[in-house]
CSV table of C-alpha atoms in Angstrom, one decimal:
chain,number,residue,atom,x,y,z
A,1,MET,CA,-29.7,-0.4,-4.8
A,2,ASN,CA,-25.9,-1.6,-4.1
A,3,ALA,CA,-25.4,-4.6,-1.7
A,4,PRO,CA,-23.4,-3.9,1.5
A,5,VAL,CA,-20.0,-5.3,2.2
A,6,THR,CA,-20.5,-8.3,4.1
A,7,ARG,CA,-17.9,-10.4,5.9
A,8,ARG,CA,-18.1,-13.1,2.8
A,9,ASN,CA,-17.9,-10.5,-0.1
A,10,ALA,CA,-15.2,-8.4,1.6
A,11,VAL,CA,-12.7,-11.3,1.2
A,12,LEU,CA,-12.7,-10.6,-2.4
A,13,GLY,CA,-12.5,-7.1,-1.5
A,14,ILE,CA,-11.7,-4.8,-4.6
A,15,THR,CA,-11.3,-7.6,-7.0
A,16,ALA,CA,-15.1,-8.4,-7.3
A,17,ALA,CA,-16.3,-4.6,-7.2
A,18,ALA,CA,-13.9,-3.1,-9.9
A,19,THR,CA,-14.3,-6.1,-12.4
A,20,SER,CA,-18.0,-5.3,-12.5
A,21,PHE,CA,-17.5,-2.4,-14.6
A,22,ALA,CA,-18.9,-2.6,-18.2
A,23,VAL,CA,-15.8,-2.2,-20.1
A,24,PRO,CA,-16.6,-1.8,-23.8
A,25,SER,CA,-15.0,-4.4,-25.8
A,26,ILE,CA,-14.8,-2.5,-29.4
A,27,LEU,CA,-12.7,0.5,-30.0
A,28,ARG,CA,-12.4,2.4,-33.3
A,29,ALA,CA,-10.9,0.5,-35.9
A,30,GLN,CA,-8.6,2.9,-36.9
A,31,SER,CA,-7.0,3.3,-33.7
A,32,ALA,CA,-6.0,0.4,-31.5
A,33,GLY,CA,-4.7,2.6,-28.8
A,34,ARG,CA,-1.2,2.7,-27.2
A,35,ILE,CA,-1.1,2.8,-23.3
A,36,VAL,CA,2.0,2.8,-21.3
A,37,VAL,CA,1.7,1.9,-17.4
A,38,ILE,CA,4.6,2.8,-15.2
A,39,GLY,CA,4.6,0.8,-12.0
A,40,GLY,CA,4.1,-3.0,-11.9
A,41,GLY,CA,2.6,-3.1,-8.3
A,42,PHE,CA,-1.0,-4.0,-7.3
A,43,GLY,CA,-2.5,-0.9,-9.2
A,44,GLY,CA,-0.1,-1.0,-12.3
A,45,ALA,CA,-0.2,-4.6,-13.0
A,46,ALA,CA,-4.1,-4.9,-12.4
A,47,CYS,CA,-4.6,-1.8,-14.9
A,48,ALA,CA,-2.5,-3.2,-17.4
A,49,ARG,CA,-4.1,-6.6,-17.2
A,50,ALA,CA,-7.6,-5.2,-17.4
A,51,LEU,CA,-6.8,-3.0,-20.4
A,52,LYS,CA,-5.7,-6.1,-22.4
A,53,ARG,CA,-8.6,-8.3,-21.3
A,54,ALA,CA,-11.0,-5.4,-22.2
A,55,GLN,CA,-9.5,-4.9,-25.8
A,56,ALA,CA,-7.0,-7.6,-27.0
A,57,GLY,CA,-5.8,-5.0,-29.8
A,58,LEU,CA,-4.7,-2.6,-27.3
A,59,GLN,CA,-0.8,-1.9,-27.1
A,60,VAL,CA,-0.3,-2.2,-23.5
A,61,THR,CA,3.3,-1.7,-22.1
A,62,LEU,CA,4.2,-2.0,-18.5
A,63,ILE,CA,7.3,-0.2,-17.5
A,64,GLU,CA,8.7,-1.8,-14.2
A,65,PRO,CA,12.6,-2.1,-13.4
A,66,ASN,CA,12.2,-5.0,-10.9
A,67,LYS,CA,11.5,-8.6,-12.6
A,68,THR,CA,10.0,-9.7,-9.3
A,69,PHE,CA,7.5,-7.8,-7.3
A,70,THR,CA,7.7,-8.2,-3.5
A,71,SER,CA,4.3,-7.5,-1.7
A,72,CYS,CA,3.9,-5.3,1.2
A,73,PRO,CA,0.5,-7.0,2.5
A,74,PHE,CA,2.0,-9.7,4.8
A,75,SER,CA,5.3,-8.6,5.0
A,76,ASN,CA,4.8,-7.8,8.6
A,77,GLU,CA,4.8,-11.6,8.9
A,78,VAL,CA,8.0,-12.2,7.2
A,79,ILE,CA,9.5,-9.5,9.9
A,80,ALA,CA,8.0,-11.5,12.7
A,81,GLY,CA,9.4,-14.8,11.4
A,82,LEU,CA,5.8,-16.3,10.6
A,83,ARG,CA,6.4,-16.3,6.7
A,84,GLU,CA,9.2,-16.5,4.3
A,85,ILE,CA,10.0,-13.7,1.6
A,86,ASP,CA,9.5,-16.0,-1.4
A,87,ALA,CA,5.8,-16.1,-0.4
A,88,GLN,CA,5.6,-12.4,-1.1
A,89,GLN,CA,7.1,-12.4,-4.3
A,90,PHE,CA,5.3,-12.6,-8.1
A,91,GLY,CA,6.8,-12.3,-11.5
A,92,TYR,CA,5.4,-10.7,-14.8
A,93,ASP,CA,5.3,-13.9,-16.9
A,94,ARG,CA,1.6,-14.4,-16.9
A,95,LEU,CA,1.2,-10.8,-18.1
A,96,ALA,CA,3.5,-11.1,-20.7
A,97,ALA,CA,1.9,-14.5,-21.9
A,98,GLU,CA,-1.4,-12.3,-22.3
A,99,GLY,CA,0.3,-10.0,-24.6
A,100,ILE,CA,1.4,-7.2,-22.5
A,101,THR,CA,5.0,-5.8,-23.3
A,102,VAL,CA,6.9,-5.8,-20.2
A,103,ALA,CA,9.9,-3.5,-20.0
A,104,ALA,CA,12.3,-4.3,-17.3
A,105,GLN,CA,13.6,-0.8,-17.0
A,106,ALA,CA,13.0,2.3,-14.7
A,107,ALA,CA,11.1,5.2,-16.4
A,108,THR,CA,13.1,8.3,-16.1
A,109,ALA,CA,11.5,10.9,-18.0
A,110,VAL,CA,8.1,11.7,-19.4
A,111,ASP,CA,7.4,14.2,-22.3
A,112,ALA,CA,3.7,15.1,-22.1
A,113,GLN,CA,3.8,17.4,-25.1
A,114,LYS,CA,5.1,14.4,-27.3
A,115,ARG,CA,3.4,11.9,-25.2
A,116,SER,CA,6.6,9.6,-24.7
A,117,VAL,CA,8.2,7.9,-22.1
A,118,THR,CA,11.9,7.5,-21.8
A,119,ALA,CA,13.6,4.5,-19.8
A,120,ALA,CA,17.0,4.3,-18.2
A,121,ASP,CA,18.4,2.1,-21.2
A,122,GLY,CA,17.3,5.2,-23.6
A,123,ALA,CA,14.4,3.3,-25.0
A,124,THR,CA,11.3,5.5,-25.6
A,125,PHE,CA,7.8,4.4,-25.6
A,126,ALA,CA,4.9,6.5,-27.3
A,127,TYR,CA,1.7,6.6,-25.8
A,128,ASP,CA,-2.0,7.8,-26.4
A,129,ARG,CA,-2.7,7.5,-22.5
A,130,LEU,CA,-0.2,7.0,-19.8
A,131,VAL,CA,-0.9,5.7,-16.5
A,132,LEU,CA,1.3,6.2,-13.4
A,133,SER,CA,1.2,3.7,-10.7
A,134,PRO,CA,4.6,4.4,-8.9
A,135,GLY,CA,3.6,3.9,-5.3
A,136,ILE,CA,5.6,6.2,-2.7
A,137,ASP,CA,9.0,7.6,-2.3
A,138,PHE,CA,10.2,9.0,1.1
A,139,HIS,CA,10.0,12.7,1.8
A,140,PHE,CA,13.4,12.6,3.6
A,141,GLU,CA,13.5,16.4,3.8
A,142,ALA,CA,10.7,16.1,6.4
A,143,LEU,CA,12.7,14.0,8.8
A,144,PRO,CA,16.2,15.3,9.4
A,145,GLY,CA,19.0,12.8,9.7
A,146,TYR,CA,16.9,10.0,7.7
A,147,ASP,CA,18.1,9.0,4.1
A,148,ASP,CA,18.9,5.8,2.4
A,149,ALA,CA,22.3,5.4,4.5
A,150,ALA,CA,20.4,5.9,7.6
A,151,SER,CA,17.7,3.1,6.5
A,152,GLU,CA,20.5,0.6,6.7
A,153,LYS,CA,20.9,1.1,10.2
A,154,MET,CA,17.3,2.2,11.0
A,155,PRO,CA,15.1,0.3,8.4
A,156,HIS,CA,11.9,1.5,7.5
A,157,ALA,CA,10.8,-1.8,5.9
A,158,TRP,CA,8.1,0.3,4.1
A,159,LYS,CA,9.0,-1.0,0.7
A,160,ALA,CA,9.1,-4.8,0.8
A,161,GLY,CA,12.3,-6.8,0.2
A,162,ALA,CA,15.7,-6.2,1.3
A,163,GLN,CA,14.6,-3.8,4.1
A,164,THR,CA,12.1,-6.4,5.3
A,165,LEU,CA,14.7,-8.9,5.7
A,166,LEU,CA,17.1,-6.3,7.3
A,167,LEU,CA,14.4,-5.5,10.1
A,168,ARG,CA,14.0,-9.3,10.8
A,169,ARG,CA,17.7,-10.0,11.2
A,170,GLN,CA,17.9,-7.0,13.6
A,171,LEU,CA,14.9,-8.6,15.7
A,172,GLU,CA,16.7,-12.0,15.5
A,173,ALA,CA,20.0,-10.4,16.8
A,174,MET,CA,18.4,-8.4,19.7
A,175,ALA,CA,19.1,-9.7,23.2
A,176,ASP,CA,16.1,-10.4,25.4
A,177,GLY,CA,15.1,-7.5,27.4
A,178,GLY,CA,15.7,-5.1,24.6
A,179,THR,CA,13.4,-2.4,23.2
A,180,VAL,CA,12.1,-2.2,19.4
A,181,ALA,CA,11.0,1.4,18.6
A,182,ILE,CA,8.6,2.0,15.6
A,183,ALA,CA,8.2,5.5,14.3
A,184,ILE,CA,4.9,6.1,12.4
A,185,PRO,CA,4.5,9.2,10.4
A,186,ALA,CA,1.4,11.2,10.0
A,187,ASN,CA,-0.9,10.8,7.3
A,188,PRO,CA,-1.2,10.7,4.2
A,189,SER,CA,1.0,7.3,4.2
A,190,ARG,CA,0.9,4.1,2.6
A,191,CYS,CA,-1.6,1.4,4.2
A,192,PRO,CA,-2.3,3.7,7.6
A,193,PRO,CA,-3.3,0.5,10.0
A,194,ALA,CA,-0.1,-1.3,8.9
A,195,PRO,CA,2.3,0.2,11.4
A,196,TYR,CA,-0.1,-1.0,14.3
A,197,GLU,CA,0.0,-4.6,12.7
A,198,ARG,CA,3.7,-4.7,12.7
A,199,ALA,CA,3.7,-3.7,16.4
A,200,SER,CA,1.4,-6.4,17.1
A,201,LEU,CA,3.3,-9.2,15.3
A,202,ILE,CA,6.8,-7.8,16.4
A,203,ALA,CA,5.1,-8.1,20.0
A,204,HIS,CA,3.9,-11.8,19.2
A,205,TYR,CA,7.7,-12.3,17.9
A,206,LEU,CA,9.2,-11.0,21.2
A,207,LYS,CA,6.6,-12.7,23.4
A,208,THR,CA,7.5,-16.1,22.1
A,209,ASN,CA,11.3,-15.5,21.6
A,210,LYS,CA,12.2,-12.7,23.9
A,211,PRO,CA,9.7,-12.2,26.5
A,212,ARG,CA,11.3,-9.6,28.6
A,213,SER,CA,11.8,-7.1,25.4
A,214,LYS,CA,9.3,-4.3,24.6
A,215,VAL,CA,7.8,-2.2,21.6
A,216,LEU,CA,7.7,1.3,21.7
A,217,VAL,CA,5.4,3.1,19.2
A,218,LEU,CA,6.3,6.8,18.6
A,219,ASP,CA,3.3,8.2,16.8
A,220,ALA,CA,2.9,11.4,14.7
A,221,LYS,CA,-1.0,11.0,15.1
A,222,ASP,CA,-3.5,11.1,18.3
A,223,GLY,CA,-5.8,8.5,16.6
A,224,PHE,CA,-5.5,5.9,14.1
A,225,SER,CA,-7.7,3.6,12.1
A,226,GLN,CA,-9.3,0.7,13.9
A,227,GLN,CA,-7.6,1.7,16.9
A,228,ARG,CA,-10.0,0.2,19.7
A,229,LEU,CA,-9.5,-3.2,17.8
A,230,PHE,CA,-5.7,-3.1,18.1
A,231,GLU,CA,-5.9,-1.6,21.7
A,232,LYS,CA,-8.3,-4.4,22.7
A,233,ALA,CA,-5.9,-6.9,21.0
A,234,TRP,CA,-2.7,-5.5,22.5
A,235,LYS,CA,-4.1,-5.8,26.1
A,236,GLU,CA,-5.5,-9.3,25.6
A,237,LEU,CA,-2.6,-10.8,23.8
A,238,TYR,CA,0.5,-8.9,25.0
A,239,GLY,CA,-0.2,-7.1,28.3
A,240,ASP,CA,2.1,-4.1,28.8
A,241,MET,CA,4.5,-5.2,26.0
A,242,ILE,CA,3.5,-2.3,23.7
A,243,GLU,CA,3.8,1.2,24.8
A,244,ARG,CA,2.4,3.9,22.5
A,245,VAL,CA,3.3,7.6,22.8
A,246,ALA,CA,0.8,9.6,20.7
A,247,LEU,CA,1.2,13.1,19.0
A,248,SER,CA,-0.1,15.0,22.1
A,249,GLN,CA,2.2,13.0,24.4
A,250,GLY,CA,5.5,13.9,22.5
A,251,GLY,CA,5.3,10.9,19.8
A,252,ARG,CA,6.1,12.7,16.6
A,253,VAL,CA,9.6,12.1,15.8
A,254,THR,CA,11.3,15.4,14.7
A,255,SER,CA,14.9,13.9,13.5
A,256,VAL,CA,17.2,10.9,14.0
A,257,ASP,CA,20.9,10.1,14.5
A,258,PRO,CA,21.6,6.9,12.7
A,259,ALA,CA,25.1,7.0,14.2
A,260,THR,CA,23.9,6.6,17.6
A,261,ARG,CA,20.4,5.0,16.6
A,262,THR,CA,18.8,7.8,18.4
A,263,ILE,CA,15.3,8.8,17.7
A,264,ILE,CA,14.6,12.5,18.5
A,265,THR,CA,10.8,13.5,19.6
A,266,GLU,CA,9.4,17.0,20.6
A,267,PHE,CA,9.6,15.8,24.4
A,268,GLY,CA,12.6,13.6,24.4
A,269,ASN,CA,15.0,11.1,23.0
A,270,TYR,CA,15.1,7.4,22.4
A,271,THR,CA,17.8,5.1,21.6
A,272,PRO,CA,16.3,1.5,21.2
A,273,ASP,CA,18.0,-1.6,20.4
A,274,VAL,CA,16.2,-1.9,17.1
A,275,ALA,CA,14.9,1.3,15.5
A,276,ASN,CA,12.2,0.9,12.5
A,277,VAL,CA,11.8,4.5,11.2
A,278,ILE,CA,9.0,4.8,8.9
A,279,PRO,CA,9.7,8.2,7.3
A,280,PRO,CA,7.0,10.8,5.7
A,281,GLN,CA,6.0,9.7,2.3
A,282,ARG,CA,5.1,11.4,-1.1
A,283,ALA,CA,4.0,10.0,-4.5
A,284,GLY,CA,6.9,8.0,-6.6
A,285,ARG,CA,9.5,10.2,-8.4
A,286,ILE,CA,8.3,9.6,-11.8
A,287,ALA,CA,5.0,11.3,-11.0
A,288,ALA,CA,6.8,14.6,-10.0
A,289,ILE,CA,9.2,14.2,-13.2
A,290,ALA,CA,5.9,13.8,-15.2
A,291,GLY,CA,4.5,17.1,-13.7
A,292,ALA,CA,1.5,15.5,-12.0
A,293,THR,CA,2.3,16.0,-8.0
A,294,ASP,CA,1.4,19.3,-6.6
A,295,ALA,CA,2.6,21.0,-3.4
A,296,THR,CA,1.5,18.1,-1.1
A,297,GLY,CA,3.8,15.7,-3.1
A,298,TRP,CA,0.8,13.9,-4.2
A,299,CYS,CA,-1.4,13.8,-7.4
A,300,PRO,CA,-4.6,15.4,-7.9
A,301,ILE,CA,-6.9,13.4,-10.2
A,302,ASP,CA,-10.4,13.4,-11.5
A,303,PRO,CA,-11.9,10.4,-9.4
A,304,VAL,CA,-14.2,9.5,-12.3
A,305,THR,CA,-11.3,8.9,-14.9
A,306,PHE,CA,-8.1,8.9,-12.7
A,307,GLU,CA,-6.8,11.5,-14.9
A,308,SER,CA,-4.3,14.1,-13.8
A,309,LYS,CA,-5.6,17.5,-13.0
A,310,LEU,CA,-2.2,19.0,-14.0
A,311,VAL,CA,-1.1,16.9,-17.2
A,312,LYS,CA,-3.6,15.7,-19.9
A,313,ASN,CA,-3.7,12.3,-21.1
A,314,ILE,CA,-2.0,11.0,-17.9
A,315,HIS,CA,-3.9,9.0,-15.4
A,316,VAL,CA,-2.6,8.5,-11.8
A,317,ILE,CA,-3.7,5.5,-9.6
A,318,GLY,CA,-2.5,3.7,-6.3
A,319,ASP,CA,-0.6,5.2,-3.4
A,320,ALA,CA,0.6,8.2,-5.6
A,321,CYS,CA,-2.9,9.7,-6.1
A,322,LEU,CA,-4.9,11.9,-3.9
A,323,GLY,CA,-7.8,9.6,-3.3
A,324,GLY,CA,-10.0,11.6,-0.7
A,325,GLY,CA,-11.7,9.2,1.5
A,326,ILE,CA,-10.2,5.8,0.0
A,327,PRO,CA,-7.2,4.7,1.9
A,328,LYS,CA,-3.7,4.0,0.2
A,329,SER,CA,-3.8,0.3,0.1
A,330,ALA,CA,-3.4,-2.7,-2.2
A,331,SER,CA,-7.0,-3.3,-2.3
A,332,ALA,CA,-7.4,0.3,-3.3
A,333,ALA,CA,-4.8,0.3,-6.0
A,334,SER,CA,-6.0,-2.7,-7.7
A,335,GLY,CA,-9.5,-1.3,-7.8
A,336,GLN,CA,-8.3,1.9,-9.1
A,337,GLY,CA,-6.5,0.1,-11.8
A,338,LYS,CA,-9.3,-1.8,-13.1
A,339,ALA,CA,-11.5,1.4,-12.8
A,340,CYS,CA,-8.8,3.4,-14.4
A,341,ALA,CA,-8.8,0.9,-17.5
A,342,ALA,CA,-12.8,0.9,-17.6
A,343,ALA,CA,-12.3,4.6,-18.2
A,344,ILE,CA,-9.4,4.7,-20.6
A,345,VAL,CA,-11.2,2.3,-23.1
A,346,PRO,CA,-14.2,4.7,-23.6
A,347,LEU,CA,-12.0,7.7,-23.5
A,348,LEU,CA,-10.0,6.4,-26.5
A,349,ALA,CA,-13.3,5.6,-28.4
A,350,GLY,CA,-14.6,9.2,-27.7
A,351,ARG,CA,-17.2,8.2,-25.2
A,352,ALA,CA,-17.9,9.2,-21.4
A,353,PRO,CA,-16.8,6.6,-19.1
A,354,GLU,CA,-19.2,5.3,-16.4
A,355,MET,CA,-19.1,6.6,-12.8
A,356,PRO,CA,-16.8,4.2,-10.6
A,357,ARG,CA,-17.7,2.5,-7.4
A,358,LEU,CA,-14.8,1.1,-5.4
A,359,THR,CA,-15.0,-1.4,-2.7
A,360,GLY,CA,-11.7,-1.8,-0.7
A,361,VAL,CA,-11.2,-4.0,2.3
A,362,CYS,CA,-8.2,-3.9,4.9
A,363,TYR,CA,-7.2,-7.0,7.1
A,364,ASN,CA,-4.9,-6.9,9.9
A,365,THR,CA,-3.4,-9.7,11.5
A,366,VAL,CA,-2.2,-9.2,15.3
A,367,ALA,CA,-1.2,-12.9,15.9
A,368,PRO,CA,-1.6,-16.1,14.3
A,369,GLY,CA,-5.1,-16.9,14.1
A,370,TYR,CA,-6.2,-13.5,15.3
A,371,GLY,CA,-7.2,-10.9,12.7
A,372,PHE,CA,-10.1,-8.2,11.9
A,373,SER,CA,-11.0,-6.1,8.8
A,374,LEU,CA,-12.4,-2.8,7.7
A,375,ALA,CA,-14.3,-2.4,4.5
A,376,GLY,CA,-15.7,0.4,2.7
A,377,ASN,CA,-17.5,1.6,-0.5
A,378,TYR,CA,-16.2,4.7,-2.3
A,379,GLN,CA,-17.6,6.7,-4.8
A,380,PRO,CA,-16.5,10.2,-6.7
A,381,LYS,CA,-17.9,13.3,-4.9
A,382,GLY,CA,-16.7,16.4,-6.3
A,383,ASP,CA,-13.0,16.3,-6.6
A,384,ILE,CA,-12.3,13.2,-4.4
A,385,PHE,CA,-13.7,9.7,-3.4
A,386,ALA,CA,-15.9,9.7,-0.7
A,387,GLU,CA,-17.0,6.8,1.6
A,388,VAL,CA,-20.8,5.8,1.0
A,389,GLU,CA,-23.0,3.5,2.8
A,390,GLY,CA,-22.4,-0.1,3.0
A,391,GLY,CA,-19.3,-0.5,4.7
A,392,ALA,CA,-18.3,-3.1,7.5
A,393,THR,CA,-15.9,-3.5,10.3
A,394,SER,CA,-15.1,-6.0,12.6
A,395,PRO,CA,-17.0,-5.7,16.0
A,396,VAL,CA,-14.6,-4.9,18.9
A,397,ASP,CA,-16.2,-7.3,21.4
A,398,ALA,CA,-16.0,-10.4,19.0
A,399,PRO,CA,-15.4,-13.8,20.0
A,400,ARG,CA,-12.1,-15.6,19.3
A,401,GLU,CA,-13.9,-17.7,16.7
A,402,LEU,CA,-14.4,-14.7,14.5
A,403,ARG,CA,-11.0,-13.5,14.9
A,404,ALA,CA,-9.7,-16.8,13.7
A,405,ARG,CA,-12.3,-16.9,10.7
A,406,GLU,CA,-10.9,-13.4,9.9
A,407,ALA,CA,-7.3,-14.4,9.8
A,408,THR,CA,-8.3,-17.3,7.6
A,409,GLU,CA,-10.3,-14.8,5.3
A,410,ALA,CA,-7.2,-12.3,5.3
A,411,GLU,CA,-5.0,-15.4,3.9
A,412,ARG,CA,-7.9,-16.1,1.2
A,413,TRP,CA,-7.8,-12.4,0.3
A,414,PHE,CA,-4.2,-12.3,-0.4
A,415,GLN,CA,-4.3,-15.3,-2.6
A,416,THR,CA,-7.1,-13.8,-4.5
A,417,ILE,CA,-5.9,-10.3,-5.2
A,418,THR,CA,-2.1,-11.7,-6.0
A,419,ALA,CA,-3.7,-14.3,-8.4
A,420,ASP,CA,-5.9,-11.6,-10.0
A,421,THR,CA,-3.2,-9.3,-10.3
A,422,PHE,CA,-0.1,-11.4,-11.3
A,423,GLY,CA,-1.8,-14.8,-12.1
């Protein structure tokens, strides 16, 4: 029997669960295996590291254009002035020290017939198996008026880094009494609870520094993950500072006008002082170039092996894949990376992989010392991952002592997953 997710083991989240796979340590001597991983986030880096640790003779190449990875988890605290950006940043030196070839280039083409990847500098990388972990890109066509140029005036901050700091500077420059609007897209999207955590932490910043200000949440959904927990915290901590307009109330954003900083919804227009527009999303562009995306813009996979249903010998993990019940999160990406590695090793040796079981945990911090969590177990069921028994969520009517403890556990989880992924 599988043990349920408890408050203690949820801190380790996907890390402990995914490393429990029995990864074969011996491949056929005549074929060490060439694995190329595109994307150095939580999924890709975890996958590359797990592959190399499973079989030292594997030729593992990680293609990632950024020499420094900037983490999205906890970046909302950077926006709210509670954390500095350098606490979010991690390099790839430890991966290189373990024998992984780190190519600091963008992948620009995939030839599935020849099994090769071309990088921006013209270099080519042959593979036996290719792992795509490209994260998300924005579906600009789905939100008229919004593009990269618009994001400089109405930042999304949904890819951590420069946008995170831009949104923080806009909050700092806003006069007391101003309004911050957060436009939230429909699912699927990266880390569904994160926009509501962001609304919470921005409200904390405003309450502390600009108490006459407001947060307006324009939502393309009627309900959202951990809604009761968020709304209870909002009432308890922020009174009427946060106003949410749901889908059925006209909250879905249909277009924007960056020149006037106007957000247009089905029922009205808004011109906030600060506009945080999170656009609709799809799989990172290289997934489409590789032919691994379907009409949804995401990547259908075999949940046992993570192999693309559209292109052989290509696996897709993390935010880019259609994972069914498992959310798009750092915890899920890390677990998928390790599970994918555990599948690739026997596949290279001509054996069937074991059935994966993933454990994911999501922490949300709504104020310093006030957190809550949701953990779940997931297994393949048909063509997708389905949630199975053993999950846990924070109780709605918990005492503040538990909220403080979970805020501490969230920090410990972040330290664990970043050390496990990047060293």
